[in-house]
Structures are given as C-alpha cells and as structure tokens.
Short mmCIF file of C-alpha atoms in Angstrom, two decimals:
data_model
loop_
_atom_site.label_atom_id
_atom_site.label_comp_id
_atom_site.label_asym_id
_atom_site.label_seq_id
_atom_site.Cartn_x
_atom_site.Cartn_y
_atom_site.Cartn_z
CA MET A 1 1.44 -21.72 -17.91
CA GLY A 2 -1.62 -19.62 -15.72
CA SER A 3 -0.91 -18.55 -11.91
CA PRO A 4 -1.91 -20.33 -9.07
CA ALA A 5 -5.53 -21.50 -8.19
CA PRO A 6 -6.52 -20.10 -5.03
CA SER A 7 -7.42 -23.22 -2.70
CA GLU A 8 -11.44 -24.06 -1.41
CA ALA A 9 -10.10 -23.99 2.21
CA LEU A 10 -9.39 -19.27 1.31
CA LEU A 11 -12.42 -19.64 -1.04
CA SER A 12 -14.86 -21.30 1.48
CA LEU A 13 -13.22 -18.51 4.18
CA LEU A 14 -14.24 -15.51 1.66
CA ARG A 15 -17.89 -16.73 1.19
CA GLY A 16 -18.33 -17.45 4.67
CA GLN A 17 -18.93 -14.83 7.54
CA GLY A 18 -16.11 -12.29 9.66
CA PRO A 19 -13.36 -9.91 9.05
CA VAL A 20 -10.91 -9.74 6.19
CA LEU A 21 -7.59 -8.09 6.28
CA LEU A 22 -5.53 -7.15 3.16
CA LEU A 23 -2.09 -5.64 3.68
CA THR A 24 -0.64 -4.26 0.50
CA GLY A 25 2.97 -2.99 -0.51
CA ALA A 26 5.22 -1.76 -3.90
CA GLY A 27 4.56 -4.68 -5.60
CA VAL A 28 0.66 -4.01 -6.17
CA SER A 29 1.90 -0.84 -7.77
CA ALA A 30 5.01 -2.29 -9.77
CA GLU A 31 2.27 -3.87 -12.11
CA SER A 32 1.31 -0.52 -12.39
CA GLY A 33 4.14 0.72 -13.92
CA LEU A 34 5.65 2.63 -11.11
CA ALA A 35 8.92 2.85 -9.42
CA THR A 36 9.41 0.48 -6.27
CA PHE A 37 13.24 1.30 -5.90
CA ARG A 38 14.72 -2.33 -4.66
CA GLY A 39 17.86 -3.57 -5.63
CA PRO A 40 20.88 -2.17 -7.05
CA SER A 41 18.55 -0.58 -9.67
CA GLY A 42 16.17 1.30 -7.91
CA LEU A 43 18.19 4.94 -7.57
CA TRP A 44 16.64 8.40 -8.88
CA GLU A 45 18.51 9.93 -10.48
CA GLY A 46 21.52 7.56 -8.79
CA ARG A 47 20.55 8.69 -6.47
CA ASP A 48 19.04 6.26 -2.87
CA PRO A 49 15.35 6.94 -2.37
CA ALA A 50 15.91 5.80 0.63
CA GLU A 51 18.65 9.17 1.89
CA LEU A 52 15.60 11.58 0.59
CA ALA A 53 12.92 9.85 2.90
CA THR A 54 14.35 11.74 5.56
CA PRO A 55 13.42 14.60 7.84
CA ASP A 56 17.08 15.64 7.76
CA ALA A 57 17.27 15.37 3.84
CA PHE A 58 14.67 17.87 4.17
CA ALA A 59 15.83 20.44 6.84
CA ALA A 60 19.36 20.10 4.64
CA ASP A 61 18.19 20.44 0.94
CA PRO A 62 14.04 20.38 0.81
CA LEU A 63 13.89 21.79 -2.93
CA GLY A 64 15.69 18.45 -3.67
CA VAL A 65 13.66 16.43 -1.52
CA TRP A 66 11.05 17.83 -3.36
CA ARG A 67 11.88 17.05 -6.54
CA PHE A 68 11.54 13.99 -5.96
CA TYR A 69 8.40 13.51 -4.72
CA ALA A 70 6.97 15.65 -7.16
CA TRP A 71 8.28 13.93 -9.98
CA ARG A 72 6.79 11.14 -7.78
CA ARG A 73 3.57 12.72 -7.42
CA LYS A 74 3.80 12.93 -11.25
CA GLU A 75 3.73 9.49 -12.31
CA ALA A 76 1.37 8.12 -9.61
CA ALA A 77 -0.80 10.15 -12.03
CA ALA A 78 -0.14 9.30 -15.02
CA ALA A 79 -0.52 5.80 -13.81
CA ARG A 80 -3.98 3.67 -13.31
CA PRO A 81 -4.72 1.13 -11.48
CA ASN A 82 -4.11 -2.26 -12.68
CA ALA A 83 -6.95 -5.79 -11.96
CA GLY A 84 -5.03 -6.07 -8.21
CA HIS A 85 -6.11 -3.24 -7.38
CA LEU A 86 -9.64 -3.67 -8.94
CA ALA A 87 -9.32 -6.89 -7.95
CA LEU A 88 -9.12 -5.58 -3.89
CA ALA A 89 -12.10 -2.68 -4.01
CA ALA A 90 -14.17 -5.34 -5.37
CA LEU A 91 -13.66 -7.58 -2.65
CA GLU A 92 -14.55 -4.38 -0.01
CA ARG A 93 -18.00 -4.08 -2.01
CA GLY A 94 -18.85 -7.31 -2.09
CA ARG A 95 -18.83 -7.72 1.98
CA ASP A 96 -18.95 -4.80 4.84
CA ASP A 97 -15.91 -6.24 7.30
CA VAL A 98 -13.02 -5.44 4.66
CA LEU A 99 -9.83 -3.60 5.58
CA LEU A 100 -7.03 -2.33 3.64
CA VAL A 101 -3.92 -1.42 4.84
CA THR A 102 -1.67 -0.70 2.73
CA GLN A 103 2.21 0.82 2.62
CA ASN A 104 1.88 2.23 -0.89
CA VAL A 105 1.44 6.76 -1.03
CA ASP A 106 0.28 6.23 -4.24
CA GLY A 107 -3.73 6.80 -4.57
CA LEU A 108 -4.08 3.92 -6.69
CA HIS A 109 -6.36 1.89 -4.33
CA GLU A 110 -8.21 4.64 -3.99
CA ARG A 111 -9.07 5.49 -7.63
CA ALA A 112 -9.60 1.48 -8.52
CA GLY A 113 -12.96 2.08 -5.73
CA SER A 114 -11.25 1.14 -1.93
CA ARG A 115 -12.53 3.03 0.86
CA ARG A 116 -11.85 1.65 3.94
CA ILE A 117 -8.09 2.04 3.67
CA VAL A 118 -5.41 2.37 6.41
CA ARG A 119 -2.79 4.17 4.85
CA LEU A 120 0.23 3.05 7.16
CA HIS A 121 2.67 5.67 5.31
CA GLY A 122 0.21 8.45 4.35
CA SER A 123 0.12 9.92 0.83
CA LEU A 124 2.08 10.87 -2.21
CA PHE A 125 -1.47 13.39 -2.22
CA ARG A 126 -1.57 15.26 1.10
CA LEU A 127 0.85 17.93 1.74
CA ARG A 128 1.67 19.30 5.84
CA CYS A 129 2.65 22.42 7.44
CA THR A 130 6.18 22.28 8.90
CA GLU A 131 5.51 25.02 10.89
CA GLU A 132 1.40 24.08 11.76
CA GLY A 133 2.01 21.03 11.76
CA THR A 134 -2.03 21.18 9.32
CA GLU A 135 -2.19 18.65 6.27
CA PHE A 136 -4.51 18.75 3.59
CA GLU A 137 -5.34 16.86 0.27
CA ASP A 138 -3.50 18.00 -2.98
CA LEU A 139 -4.82 16.02 -5.97
CA GLY A 140 -2.64 18.00 -8.85
CA SER A 141 0.24 17.34 -10.81
CA ASP A 142 2.09 20.85 -10.20
CA LEU A 143 3.17 22.14 -7.21
CA SER A 144 5.68 24.56 -8.82
CA PRO A 145 7.44 26.94 -8.18
CA LEU A 146 8.74 23.82 -5.35
CA PRO A 147 10.08 23.42 -2.40
CA PRO A 148 5.49 24.93 -2.86
CA ARG A 149 4.86 26.75 0.71
CA CYS A 150 1.68 26.77 3.00
CA ALA A 151 -0.06 30.73 3.25
CA CYS A 152 1.31 30.76 6.39
CA GLY A 153 4.57 30.78 4.40
CA ALA A 154 5.80 27.62 6.24
CA LEU A 155 7.21 24.87 3.75
CA LEU A 156 4.84 22.21 2.48
CA ARG A 157 6.44 18.98 3.16
CA PRO A 158 5.29 15.82 1.70
CA GLY A 159 2.20 14.04 4.12
CA VAL A 160 4.66 10.57 3.58
CA VAL A 161 6.23 9.05 6.54
CA TRP A 162 9.66 8.74 6.18
CA PHE A 163 12.42 6.81 7.55
CA GLY A 164 12.64 7.49 11.58
CA GLU A 165 8.69 9.19 11.54
CA PRO A 166 6.77 7.22 13.71
CA LEU A 167 3.98 5.39 11.63
CA PRO A 168 0.11 7.24 12.33
CA ALA A 169 -0.98 5.76 15.84
CA GLU A 170 -4.72 5.91 14.68
CA GLY A 171 -3.78 4.28 11.87
CA LEU A 172 -2.25 1.21 13.64
CA ARG A 173 -4.25 0.91 16.12
CA ALA A 174 -6.99 0.55 13.63
CA ALA A 175 -4.46 -2.15 11.52
CA ALA A 176 -3.54 -4.13 15.16
CA THR A 177 -7.14 -4.16 15.77
CA ALA A 178 -7.88 -5.86 11.94
CA ALA A 179 -5.20 -8.89 12.54
CA ARG A 180 -6.53 -9.46 15.87
CA ARG A 181 -10.26 -10.32 14.42
CA ALA A 182 -9.56 -11.48 11.29
CA VAL A 183 -10.11 -14.57 9.69
CA VAL A 184 -8.49 -14.38 6.53
CA VAL A 185 -5.28 -12.03 6.11
CA ILE A 186 -4.53 -11.38 2.32
CA VAL A 187 -0.66 -9.88 1.77
CA ALA A 188 0.35 -9.49 -1.82
CA GLY A 189 3.31 -7.53 -3.26
CA THR A 190 5.15 -7.06 0.20
CA SER A 191 8.44 -7.89 1.09
CA SER A 192 7.90 -8.72 4.23
CA LEU A 193 10.68 -6.43 5.51
CA VAL A 194 9.28 -3.47 7.02
CA TYR A 195 8.09 -3.18 10.29
CA PRO A 196 5.51 -2.95 12.45
CA ALA A 197 3.40 -3.96 8.90
CA ALA A 198 5.38 -7.13 8.90
CA SER A 199 3.93 -7.70 12.46
CA LEU A 200 0.51 -7.82 11.23
CA PRO A 201 0.37 -11.39 9.92
CA VAL A 202 1.99 -12.45 12.26
CA ALA A 203 0.05 -11.75 15.14
CA ALA A 204 -3.45 -12.65 12.84
CA ARG A 205 -1.53 -16.06 12.55
CA GLU A 206 -1.54 -15.97 16.20
CA ALA A 207 -4.25 -14.96 16.63
CA GLY A 208 -6.25 -17.38 14.14
CA ALA A 209 -6.54 -16.33 10.89
CA TYR A 210 -5.88 -18.23 7.86
CA VAL A 211 -2.86 -16.05 5.87
CA VAL A 212 -2.60 -15.89 2.41
CA GLU A 213 0.51 -14.90 0.65
CA VAL A 214 0.64 -13.23 -3.01
CA ASN A 215 4.35 -12.89 -4.66
CA PRO A 216 5.96 -13.62 -7.10
CA GLU A 217 9.36 -14.63 -4.58
CA PRO A 218 9.56 -16.00 -1.32
CA THR A 219 9.48 -13.38 1.71
CA PRO A 220 10.35 -14.03 5.64
CA MET A 221 6.54 -14.20 5.69
CA SER A 222 6.46 -17.04 3.41
CA SER A 223 6.90 -19.91 6.09
CA LEU A 224 4.24 -18.75 8.24
CA ALA A 225 1.44 -18.22 5.30
CA HIS A 226 -0.95 -21.23 5.60
CA GLU A 227 -1.01 -20.49 2.11
CA ARG A 228 1.12 -18.50 -0.92
CA LEU A 229 0.38 -17.80 -4.62
CA ARG A 230 3.06 -17.82 -6.61
CA GLY A 231 2.63 -15.10 -9.60
CA PRO A 232 1.51 -11.72 -9.78
CA ALA A 233 -0.55 -9.67 -7.15
CA GLY A 234 -2.55 -8.70 -10.91
CA GLU A 235 -3.17 -11.88 -12.22
CA ILE A 236 -3.73 -14.37 -8.35
CA LEU A 237 -5.91 -11.42 -6.67
CA PRO A 238 -8.72 -11.19 -9.67
CA ARG A 239 -8.27 -14.52 -9.61
CA ILE A 240 -9.48 -15.48 -5.87
CA VAL A 241 -12.13 -12.61 -6.32
CA GLU A 242 -13.46 -14.14 -9.06
CA ALA A 243 -13.64 -17.74 -7.69
CA ALA A 244 -14.88 -16.56 -4.77
CA GLY A 245 -18.21 -15.11 -6.62
CA ILE A 246 -17.27 -11.46 -7.13
CA GLU A 247 -17.03 -9.88 -10.11
CA PRO A 248 -13.83 -7.53 -10.07
CA ALA A 249 -13.92 -4.51 -11.84
CA ARG A 250 -12.69 -4.02 -15.55
CA THR A 251 -11.47 -0.52 -15.85
CA ALA A 252 -11.16 2.16 -12.98
#
C-alpha cells in the first residue's frame, strides 16, 4: 500500500498564493537514523537524556553533559538529509513565502537546502560562552578535549535550549507571526506535546489556516487538523510537493 495522497484542497492552496508555515519535529530526522529519545528505549548509556538537557545537569557535570552532546553532534554530522528534508527545501525554492519552524537541532534542514528557518530549540552546531554569552557556529565533529572552553577561558555550552530555559524570543515572535498569516500549515514528525511549539497550529487554525498533519500515529493535534496523512514524512512530504508541481531534489 502506498502513502496516502494529499487532497485537492491542500494542493490547490499550495499552488496558489499566500504564506506557508512548515513545522517539523524529531520524527522527520528519525528517518535519517537519528534517535528521538522517546519511549522506554530512548536512553543514552542508560541515562535519560532529559536529565542531561538542563542547566543544573551542566552545572553539576559539564563533562558528562558534553559527552552526550559531542556524541549527538557526531551522529548528526554523519547523517544525511532524507527525502522529507529535501521535499521541504524544494517547496521553499518553489515560492518565496515559506517559513520552516523546526524543533530539531541536527542541522539536516540546512544541509537539505532550506534557508528560511526558525530554530526554536537552537542547534547542536552552535556553541555559547557561559561567561560572556557570545554564540558562534562550529561545524566540526571533534570538540576534544571535553568540555570545550572559549578563548576567554570560560566553559562553552551547546547552543541548544534546555529544559527550563525560554525559547529565543525573536524566533518565537517570527513563528507566531507566520502562524497568524499562513494559509497552509504542514506539521510533520512532531508529537505536538512540547509547548509553545504545539500552540502554533492552534493559532494558525484560529486565524483561518488549513492545517495538515503528517505523522505515522495520531497526536494531540490530530483532531485540530483539516487533513491527516498517516505515514513517514520521508514518503508523504515528497508526494505532497510533487503533486503540487514542484520536483524535490534527489540528493543532498
């Protein structure tokens, strides 16, 4: 059985005018082989990653936290964008009113070719000085010796948003504005459990957007969506984009 076909209502909107908002979560990158850390098997060396992704954990054990993030950086650097990433990048190239808002920190959307991105949870490939607060990009896979230090001598931390920290205000404002203006919102590979990202499709629907959910399983957002396409994002997103008349890239 093939993946479900997008409706003519969705395709008509994608062929027409008006802003499009794309919201992606860990499920999109899972098809590239990256761990989602969900469920009973979602452990790293026997530890719950959620316990490592906090400011308190970093203060107590910066080396332990950095070992986890150095491993994640290495895994992300070795992964390749999948067909879902490539389809969303093709959709952006096909029109000038697409914004991609992602909860992912792996950089695969960028490597697929997406450029108009709001990274709600930051990036594994950005580092921040714990003393001066300056942040910079580092695309290398080797940060040894761990934990890495800034030129000023202070510890560096991953440029991601940890539990208990606020999301970047500028990015959140841009995402909220896009949600209010969008004519179509495609939500792919997210459990719709993490706020405030999960509130974006709600705001978009209240403003009149056509909301589409792409996910293998139902989520708390399913009842809100006008259209629910069940299956892997790597199969369904290319089908949507191709049916709308845009040919996704085949390689990254």
